[in-house]
mmCIF file of C-alpha atoms and ligand atoms in Angstrom:
data_model
loop_
_atom_site.group_PDB
_atom_site.id
_atom_site.type_symbol
_atom_site.label_atom_id
_atom_site.label_comp_id
_atom_site.label_asym_id
_atom_site.label_seq_id
_atom_site.Cartn_x
_atom_site.Cartn_y
_atom_site.Cartn_z
ATOM 1 C CA MET A 1 69.539 191.464 78.604
ATOM 2 C CA LYS A 2 71.621 190.319 81.608
ATOM 3 C CA TYR A 3 71.886 186.725 80.251
ATOM 4 C CA LEU A 4 70.007 184.362 78.465
ATOM 5 C CA HIS A 5 68.993 180.897 80.142
ATOM 6 C CA SER A 6 65.418 180.534 78.872
ATOM 7 C CA ILE A 7 63.513 182.383 76.673
ATOM 8 C CA THR A 8 60.809 182.827 80.471
ATOM 9 C CA ASP A 9 63.895 185.029 81.109
ATOM 10 C CA LEU A 10 62.662 187.459 78.789
ATOM 11 C CA SER A 11 59.563 190.050 78.798
ATOM 12 C CA ASN A 12 57.499 190.191 75.663
ATOM 13 C CA GLU A 13 58.702 193.636 75.050
ATOM 14 C CA ALA A 14 62.343 192.203 75.773
ATOM 15 C CA ILE A 15 61.785 189.732 72.386
ATOM 16 C CA ILE A 16 60.810 192.334 70.348
ATOM 17 C CA GLU A 17 63.072 194.435 71.272
ATOM 18 C CA THR A 18 66.067 191.647 70.316
ATOM 19 C CA ILE A 19 64.416 191.177 67.671
ATOM 20 C CA GLN A 20 64.106 194.808 66.351
ATOM 21 C CA ARG A 21 67.828 194.959 67.229
ATOM 22 C CA ALA A 22 68.800 192.161 64.949
ATOM 23 C CA ILE A 23 66.411 193.059 61.942
ATOM 24 C CA LYS A 24 68.573 196.557 62.560
ATOM 25 C CA ILE A 25 71.663 194.696 62.985
ATOM 26 C CA LYS A 26 70.931 192.825 59.333
ATOM 27 C CA ASN A 27 70.412 196.061 57.965
ATOM 28 C CA GLY A 28 74.370 197.273 59.171
ATOM 29 C CA GLY A 29 73.064 198.697 62.216
ATOM 30 C CA TYR A 30 76.146 197.568 64.902
ATOM 31 C CA ASP A 31 78.991 198.774 66.866
ATOM 32 C CA GLN A 32 81.497 196.668 67.459
ATOM 33 C CA LEU A 33 82.500 195.512 70.607
ATOM 34 C CA PRO A 34 86.691 194.804 70.085
ATOM 35 C CA ASP A 35 87.848 194.107 73.974
ATOM 36 C CA VAL A 36 85.265 191.214 74.751
ATOM 37 C CA PHE A 37 86.636 187.851 75.018
ATOM 38 C CA VAL A 38 84.030 185.247 74.658
ATOM 39 C CA SER A 39 84.071 181.216 74.755
ATOM 40 C CA ASN A 40 81.627 178.617 73.017
ATOM 41 C CA LEU A 41 81.677 175.684 75.212
ATOM 42 C CA PHE A 42 79.761 172.926 73.334
ATOM 43 C CA PHE A 43 79.365 169.753 75.653
ATOM 44 C CA GLU A 44 77.024 168.696 72.506
ATOM 45 C CA ASN A 45 77.669 168.199 68.877
ATOM 46 C CA SER A 46 76.290 171.321 66.937
ATOM 47 C CA THR A 47 76.908 172.792 63.490
ATOM 48 C CA ARG A 48 74.382 175.862 63.162
ATOM 49 C CA THR A 49 74.232 177.193 66.644
ATOM 50 C CA LYS A 50 77.853 177.022 67.505
ATOM 51 C CA CYS A 51 79.344 178.291 63.779
ATOM 52 C CA SER A 52 76.513 181.808 63.568
ATOM 53 C CA PHE A 53 77.501 182.403 67.659
ATOM 54 C CA GLU A 54 81.130 182.485 65.590
ATOM 55 C CA VAL A 55 80.504 184.469 63.465
ATOM 56 C CA ALA A 56 78.427 186.906 64.836
ATOM 57 C CA GLU A 57 81.441 187.069 67.867
ATOM 58 C CA ARG A 58 83.827 188.116 64.848
ATOM 59 C CA GLU A 59 80.898 190.351 63.085
ATOM 60 C CA LEU A 60 80.829 192.258 66.399
ATOM 61 C CA GLY A 61 84.796 192.131 66.642
ATOM 62 C CA MET A 62 85.156 190.435 69.693
ATOM 63 C CA HIS A 63 88.416 187.647 70.781
ATOM 64 C CA VAL A 64 86.936 184.113 70.243
ATOM 65 C CA ILE A 65 88.466 181.620 72.565
ATOM 66 C CA PRO A 66 88.725 178.627 71.278
ATOM 67 C CA PHE A 67 87.670 175.707 73.315
ATOM 68 C CA GLU A 68 86.914 172.030 72.080
ATOM 69 C CA THR A 69 86.003 169.170 74.860
ATOM 70 C CA SER A 70 88.037 166.666 74.014
ATOM 71 C CA THR A 71 91.204 168.979 74.110
ATOM 72 C CA SER A 72 89.868 170.461 77.135
ATOM 73 C CA SER A 73 90.816 169.425 80.530
ATOM 74 C CA VAL A 74 86.994 168.383 80.602
ATOM 75 C CA SER A 75 88.829 165.367 79.598
ATOM 76 C CA LYS A 76 90.615 164.834 82.603
ATOM 77 C CA GLY A 77 87.346 164.962 84.581
ATOM 78 C CA GLU A 78 87.165 168.355 85.725
ATOM 79 C CA SER A 79 83.360 169.663 86.375
ATOM 80 C CA LEU A 80 81.281 172.250 84.184
ATOM 81 C CA TYR A 81 81.345 175.129 87.110
ATOM 82 C CA ASP A 82 85.198 175.084 87.568
ATOM 83 C CA THR A 83 85.664 174.766 83.566
ATOM 84 C CA CYS A 84 83.898 177.836 83.731
ATOM 85 C CA LYS A 85 85.084 179.511 86.767
ATOM 86 C CA THR A 86 88.765 179.301 85.151
ATOM 87 C CA MET A 87 86.927 180.631 81.685
ATOM 88 C CA GLU A 88 85.537 183.783 83.846
ATOM 89 C CA SER A 89 89.277 184.081 85.949
ATOM 90 C CA ILE A 90 91.086 183.988 82.741
ATOM 91 C CA GLY A 91 88.985 187.139 81.818
ATOM 92 C CA CYS A 92 86.852 185.821 79.671
ATOM 93 C CA ASP A 93 83.519 188.296 79.559
ATOM 94 C CA VAL A 94 80.731 186.013 78.014
ATOM 95 C CA LEU A 95 80.576 182.081 77.747
ATOM 96 C CA VAL A 96 77.755 180.514 75.416
ATOM 97 C CA ILE A 97 77.490 177.286 76.666
ATOM 98 C CA ARG A 98 75.195 173.929 75.097
ATOM 99 C CA HIS A 99 75.355 170.834 77.708
ATOM 100 C CA PRO A 100 72.955 167.819 77.698
ATOM 101 C CA GLU A 101 72.064 168.446 80.891
ATOM 102 C CA ARG A 102 68.622 169.925 81.497
ATOM 103 C CA ASP A 103 68.956 173.166 83.707
ATOM 104 C CA TYR A 104 72.388 172.780 83.593
ATOM 105 C CA TYR A 105 72.909 176.980 84.219
ATOM 106 C CA LYS A 106 71.818 176.504 87.832
ATOM 107 C CA GLN A 107 75.070 175.235 89.204
ATOM 108 C CA LEU A 108 76.477 178.043 87.280
ATOM 109 C CA GLU A 109 75.120 180.735 89.552
ATOM 110 C CA GLY A 110 77.139 181.587 91.607
ATOM 111 C CA LEU A 111 79.680 182.584 88.451
ATOM 112 C CA ASN A 112 80.404 186.264 87.880
ATOM 113 C CA ILE A 113 80.006 185.751 84.474
ATOM 114 C CA PRO A 114 76.797 185.868 82.021
ATOM 115 C CA ILE A 115 75.707 182.647 80.540
ATOM 116 C CA ILE A 116 73.593 182.401 77.145
ATOM 117 C CA ASN A 117 72.589 179.001 76.948
ATOM 118 C CA GLY A 118 73.022 177.197 73.274
ATOM 119 C CA GLY A 119 70.468 174.938 74.617
ATOM 120 C CA ASP A 120 69.667 172.302 77.878
ATOM 121 C CA GLY A 121 69.086 168.502 77.030
ATOM 122 C CA SER A 122 65.592 168.808 75.741
ATOM 123 C CA GLY A 123 65.033 171.866 78.403
ATOM 124 C CA GLN A 124 65.608 175.141 76.847
ATOM 125 C CA HIS A 125 66.900 176.904 73.049
ATOM 126 C CA PRO A 126 66.261 180.093 73.489
ATOM 127 C CA THR A 127 68.765 181.345 70.649
ATOM 128 C CA GLN A 128 66.983 179.252 68.620
ATOM 129 C CA CYS A 129 63.901 180.868 69.411
ATOM 130 C CA LEU A 130 64.325 184.131 69.091
ATOM 131 C CA LEU A 131 65.568 183.242 65.387
ATOM 132 C CA ASP A 132 62.365 181.544 65.009
ATOM 133 C CA LEU A 133 60.577 184.404 65.634
ATOM 134 C CA MET A 134 62.453 186.964 64.350
ATOM 135 C CA THR A 135 62.183 184.847 61.175
ATOM 136 C CA ILE A 136 58.411 184.386 61.652
ATOM 137 C CA TYR A 137 57.952 188.850 62.497
ATOM 138 C CA GLU A 138 60.118 189.607 59.049
ATOM 139 C CA GLU A 139 56.900 187.589 57.800
ATOM 140 C CA TYR A 140 53.913 189.227 59.101
ATOM 141 C CA GLY A 141 55.355 191.794 61.433
ATOM 142 C CA LYS A 142 52.937 190.498 64.062
ATOM 143 C CA PHE A 143 52.925 187.505 66.431
ATOM 144 C CA GLU A 144 48.841 188.038 67.617
ATOM 145 C CA GLY A 145 46.053 185.545 66.357
ATOM 146 C CA LEU A 146 49.271 183.555 64.305
ATOM 147 C CA LYS A 147 48.086 180.198 63.597
ATOM 148 C CA VAL A 148 51.263 178.112 63.936
ATOM 149 C CA VAL A 149 51.348 174.617 64.622
ATOM 150 C CA ILE A 150 54.754 173.302 65.989
ATOM 151 C CA CYS A 151 55.538 168.646 64.752
ATOM 152 C CA GLY A 152 57.417 166.109 65.598
ATOM 153 C CA ASP A 153 59.119 165.164 68.664
ATOM 154 C CA ILE A 154 57.678 167.567 71.264
ATOM 155 C CA LEU A 155 58.802 165.797 74.523
ATOM 156 C CA ASN A 156 62.179 165.239 73.240
ATOM 157 C CA SER A 157 62.910 168.783 71.969
ATOM 158 C CA ARG A 158 64.109 172.521 73.333
ATOM 159 C CA VAL A 159 62.843 174.002 70.521
ATOM 160 C CA ALA A 160 59.486 173.145 71.025
ATOM 161 C CA ARG A 161 59.100 174.218 74.808
ATOM 162 C CA SER A 162 61.112 177.594 74.134
ATOM 163 C CA ASN A 163 59.181 178.279 70.517
ATOM 164 C CA PHE A 164 55.273 177.162 72.499
ATOM 165 C CA GLU A 165 55.863 179.595 75.140
ATOM 166 C CA ALA A 166 57.043 182.647 73.580
ATOM 167 C CA LEU A 167 54.530 182.526 70.835
ATOM 168 C CA THR A 168 51.883 181.629 73.063
ATOM 169 C CA ARG A 169 52.896 184.686 75.802
ATOM 170 C CA LEU A 170 52.804 186.428 72.116
ATOM 171 C CA GLY A 171 49.579 185.986 71.477
ATOM 172 C CA ALA A 172 49.714 183.362 68.646
ATOM 173 C CA HIS A 173 47.513 179.821 68.649
ATOM 174 C CA VAL A 174 50.019 177.367 68.423
ATOM 175 C CA GLN A 175 49.085 173.234 68.574
ATOM 176 C CA PHE A 176 50.866 170.305 68.567
ATOM 177 C CA VAL A 177 51.421 167.324 65.837
ATOM 178 C CA ALA A 178 52.984 164.480 67.475
ATOM 179 C CA PRO A 179 53.174 160.596 67.680
ATOM 180 C CA GLU A 180 51.416 159.667 71.215
ATOM 181 C CA ILE A 181 54.832 158.519 72.346
ATOM 182 C CA TRP A 182 56.508 161.983 71.742
ATOM 183 C CA GLN A 183 53.809 163.805 73.209
ATOM 184 C CA ASP A 184 54.487 166.029 76.781
ATOM 185 C CA HIS A 185 51.548 166.607 78.699
ATOM 186 C CA THR A 186 52.999 168.808 80.793
ATOM 187 C CA ILE A 187 53.360 171.793 78.332
ATOM 188 C CA ASP A 188 49.667 173.415 78.249
ATOM 189 C CA ALA A 189 48.427 172.742 74.684
ATOM 190 C CA GLU A 190 46.490 171.119 71.820
ATOM 191 C CA TYR A 191 47.124 167.939 69.918
ATOM 192 C CA VAL A 192 45.939 168.290 66.675
ATOM 193 C CA ASP A 193 45.860 165.827 63.696
ATOM 194 C CA ILE A 194 48.179 167.242 60.826
ATOM 195 C CA ASP A 195 45.957 166.965 58.271
ATOM 196 C CA ASP A 196 42.835 169.024 59.891
ATOM 197 C CA VAL A 197 44.686 172.031 59.967
ATOM 198 C CA ILE A 198 47.136 171.910 57.564
ATOM 199 C CA ASN A 199 45.038 174.145 55.594
ATOM 200 C CA ASP A 200 44.672 176.749 57.502
ATOM 201 C CA ILE A 201 48.024 177.547 59.446
ATOM 202 C CA ASP A 202 50.109 180.568 58.963
ATOM 203 C CA VAL A 203 53.574 178.355 60.153
ATOM 204 C CA CYS A 204 54.001 174.926 59.653
ATOM 205 C CA MET A 205 57.223 174.200 62.518
ATOM 206 C CA LEU A 206 58.723 170.888 61.534
ATOM 207 C CA LEU A 207 61.464 169.354 64.558
ATOM 208 C CA ARG A 208 63.810 167.074 64.336
ATOM 209 C CA VAL A 209 62.787 162.987 65.180
ATOM 210 C CA GLN A 210 65.404 163.694 68.156
ATOM 211 C CA HIS A 211 67.242 159.891 68.003
ATOM 212 C CA GLU A 212 69.807 160.654 70.059
ATOM 213 C CA ARG A 213 67.459 160.843 73.301
ATOM 214 C CA HIS A 214 65.485 158.085 72.010
ATOM 215 C CA ASP A 215 66.601 154.937 74.883
ATOM 216 C CA SER A 216 65.217 152.195 72.189
ATOM 217 C CA LYS A 217 65.829 152.045 68.601
ATOM 218 C CA SER A 218 63.287 154.213 66.464
ATOM 219 C CA HIS A 219 59.866 153.651 66.361
ATOM 220 C CA PHE A 220 58.766 154.275 63.429
ATOM 221 C CA THR A 221 60.310 153.834 59.920
ATOM 222 C CA LYS A 222 61.455 156.581 57.301
ATOM 223 C CA GLU A 223 58.034 156.225 55.397
ATOM 224 C CA THR A 224 55.648 155.950 58.430
ATOM 225 C CA TYR A 225 56.260 158.685 60.104
ATOM 226 C CA HIS A 226 56.955 160.837 56.858
ATOM 227 C CA ASN A 227 53.322 159.683 55.750
ATOM 228 C CA GLY A 228 51.793 159.964 59.307
ATOM 229 C CA TYR A 229 53.604 163.283 60.504
ATOM 230 C CA GLY A 230 55.591 164.638 57.819
ATOM 231 C CA LEU A 231 55.483 167.616 55.485
ATOM 232 C CA THR A 232 54.709 165.468 52.069
ATOM 233 C CA ILE A 233 54.491 166.863 48.922
ATOM 234 C CA GLU A 234 50.533 166.815 49.162
ATOM 235 C CA ARG A 235 50.095 168.975 52.276
ATOM 236 C CA TYR A 236 52.624 171.161 51.313
ATOM 237 C CA ASN A 237 50.175 172.106 48.530
ATOM 238 C CA GLN A 238 47.263 172.386 51.139
ATOM 239 C CA LEU A 239 49.119 175.204 52.631
ATOM 240 C CA LYS A 240 47.783 178.700 52.072
ATOM 241 C CA GLU A 241 50.020 181.008 49.366
ATOM 242 C CA THR A 242 51.357 182.823 52.830
ATOM 243 C CA ALA A 243 52.165 179.858 54.979
ATOM 244 C CA ILE A 244 55.805 179.389 55.572
ATOM 245 C CA VAL A 245 57.541 176.262 57.184
ATOM 246 C CA LEU A 246 59.779 176.228 59.447
ATOM 247 C CA HIS A 247 62.847 173.282 60.719
ATOM 248 C CA PRO A 248 65.594 174.537 63.288
ATOM 249 C CA ALA A 249 68.086 171.656 61.408
ATOM 250 C CA PRO A 250 69.761 169.213 61.034
ATOM 251 C CA VAL A 251 66.758 168.112 58.647
ATOM 252 C CA ASN A 252 66.360 164.272 58.121
ATOM 253 C CA ARG A 253 65.221 164.635 54.948
ATOM 254 C CA GLY A 254 62.425 162.558 53.627
ATOM 255 C CA VAL A 255 61.275 161.975 57.412
ATOM 256 C CA GLU A 256 60.467 165.507 58.560
ATOM 257 C CA ILE A 257 59.735 167.429 55.300
ATOM 258 C CA ASP A 258 60.342 165.626 51.248
ATOM 259 C CA ASP A 259 63.587 166.082 50.497
ATOM 260 C CA SER A 260 62.278 167.924 47.279
ATOM 261 C CA LEU A 261 60.360 170.495 50.168
ATOM 262 C CA VAL A 262 63.647 171.941 51.969
ATOM 263 C CA GLU A 263 64.636 174.865 49.827
ATOM 264 C CA ALA A 264 60.768 175.151 48.324
ATOM 265 C CA PRO A 265 59.159 178.805 48.244
ATOM 266 C CA LYS A 266 57.505 178.647 51.396
ATOM 267 C CA SER A 267 60.616 177.008 53.128
ATOM 268 C CA ARG A 268 62.057 179.378 55.252
ATOM 269 C CA ILE A 269 64.807 176.874 56.632
ATOM 270 C CA PHE A 270 68.211 178.903 55.269
ATOM 271 C CA LYS A 271 66.642 182.238 56.053
ATOM 272 C CA GLN A 272 66.269 180.734 59.858
ATOM 273 C CA MET A 273 69.912 179.848 59.924
ATOM 274 C CA SER A 274 70.803 183.332 58.305
ATOM 275 C CA ASN A 275 68.882 185.257 60.781
ATOM 276 C CA GLY A 276 70.887 182.728 63.531
ATOM 277 C CA VAL A 277 73.738 185.519 63.291
ATOM 278 C CA TYR A 278 71.918 188.580 63.665
ATOM 279 C CA THR A 279 69.674 187.145 66.268
ATOM 280 C CA ARG A 280 72.610 186.172 68.694
ATOM 281 C CA MET A 281 74.537 189.703 67.142
ATOM 282 C CA SER A 282 71.794 191.362 69.206
ATOM 283 C CA ILE A 283 71.989 188.973 72.072
ATOM 284 C CA LEU A 284 75.496 189.535 72.593
ATOM 285 C CA ALA A 285 75.224 192.974 72.307
ATOM 286 C CA GLN A 286 72.387 193.374 74.638
ATOM 287 C CA VAL A 287 74.204 190.782 77.341
ATOM 288 C CA ILE A 288 77.555 192.791 77.261
ATOM 289 C CA GLU A 289 76.363 196.254 77.237
ATOM 290 C CA ASN A 290 74.300 195.211 80.361
ATOM 291 C CA ASN A 291 77.080 194.092 82.007
ATOM 292 C CA ARG A 292 79.013 197.255 81.812
ATOM 293 C CA LYS A 293 76.692 199.406 83.029
HETATM 294 C C1 NCD B 301 68.352 172.229 67.257
HETATM 295 C C2 NCD B 301 68.701 171.835 68.216
HETATM 296 O O1 NCD B 301 70.115 171.405 68.699
HETATM 297 O O2 NCD B 301 68.301 171.799 69.530
HETATM 298 N N1 NCD B 301 69.508 172.443 66.300
HETATM 299 C C3 NCD B 301 69.766 173.490 66.578
HETATM 300 O O3 NCD B 301 70.447 174.437 67.198
HETATM 301 N N2 NCD B 301 69.649 174.268 65.539
HETATM 302 C C4 NCD B 301 67.184 171.359 66.734
HETATM 303 C C5 NCD B 301 67.771 169.510 66.526
HETATM 304 O O4 NCD B 301 68.812 169.580 66.996
HETATM 305 O O5 NCD B 301 66.862 168.846 66.000
#
């Protein structure tokens, strides 16, 4: 891995290698990268992705150059390209970027600095996808034949897009659950009723309702969405004993998932966050190593 823009950049072998390396890191197996400068350019809000990248970078002994859009020259109108070119010129070795524009990284292809995509609008979220895959892999040790349901605001979700692609390629059977207005028919997936599949799935991946990407006010009340598409207590009780529940978070409690289920025994939501640090260490280490060669 020399950079990571989209999950499409990684072969199935590279995905498995990234997960296995993350698991090794989790068990303490990693070297320091003390001479590396990194900056995290987040043009969209973030808690988990930004903070876990920062923990990952510091765990690896990297120098983290602080950057906030509000206090940077972005507020004077500097372009994304010029901001990144500046970071490259002053000696940064790698950039982690989150930006509201889908495919923003395409305008940066002329730069000589590797970019790790921390989310591009409703496009891709490859590092979230890899931490989700790590969490599933730790549970089942495989992807082949797993039954996965991705449920919620598919149309606006970069998490759905990346995960559908990767899981399908790795041999899982992935179905979508979504209200009509949030279905995306450019993705070749089958839409099902959650109540028809809930008792037969291995992974129930919930998505956040992306209010900030909707142009009008919410189409659903909390209750209508929860009763039609959310993980209610009744649905949770129908899950197989071995099934797991994922959500990239932030969670709208009582909407995508009943408040009392966020930390229920089948929930892996906080484990996903911990795994995010190891996954990002695995990605950073590979990108740095492959750019040194
Ligand atoms: C996701 C994101 O930002 O795409 N969150 C995250 O990175 N953990 C999902 C979301 O915000 O809905």
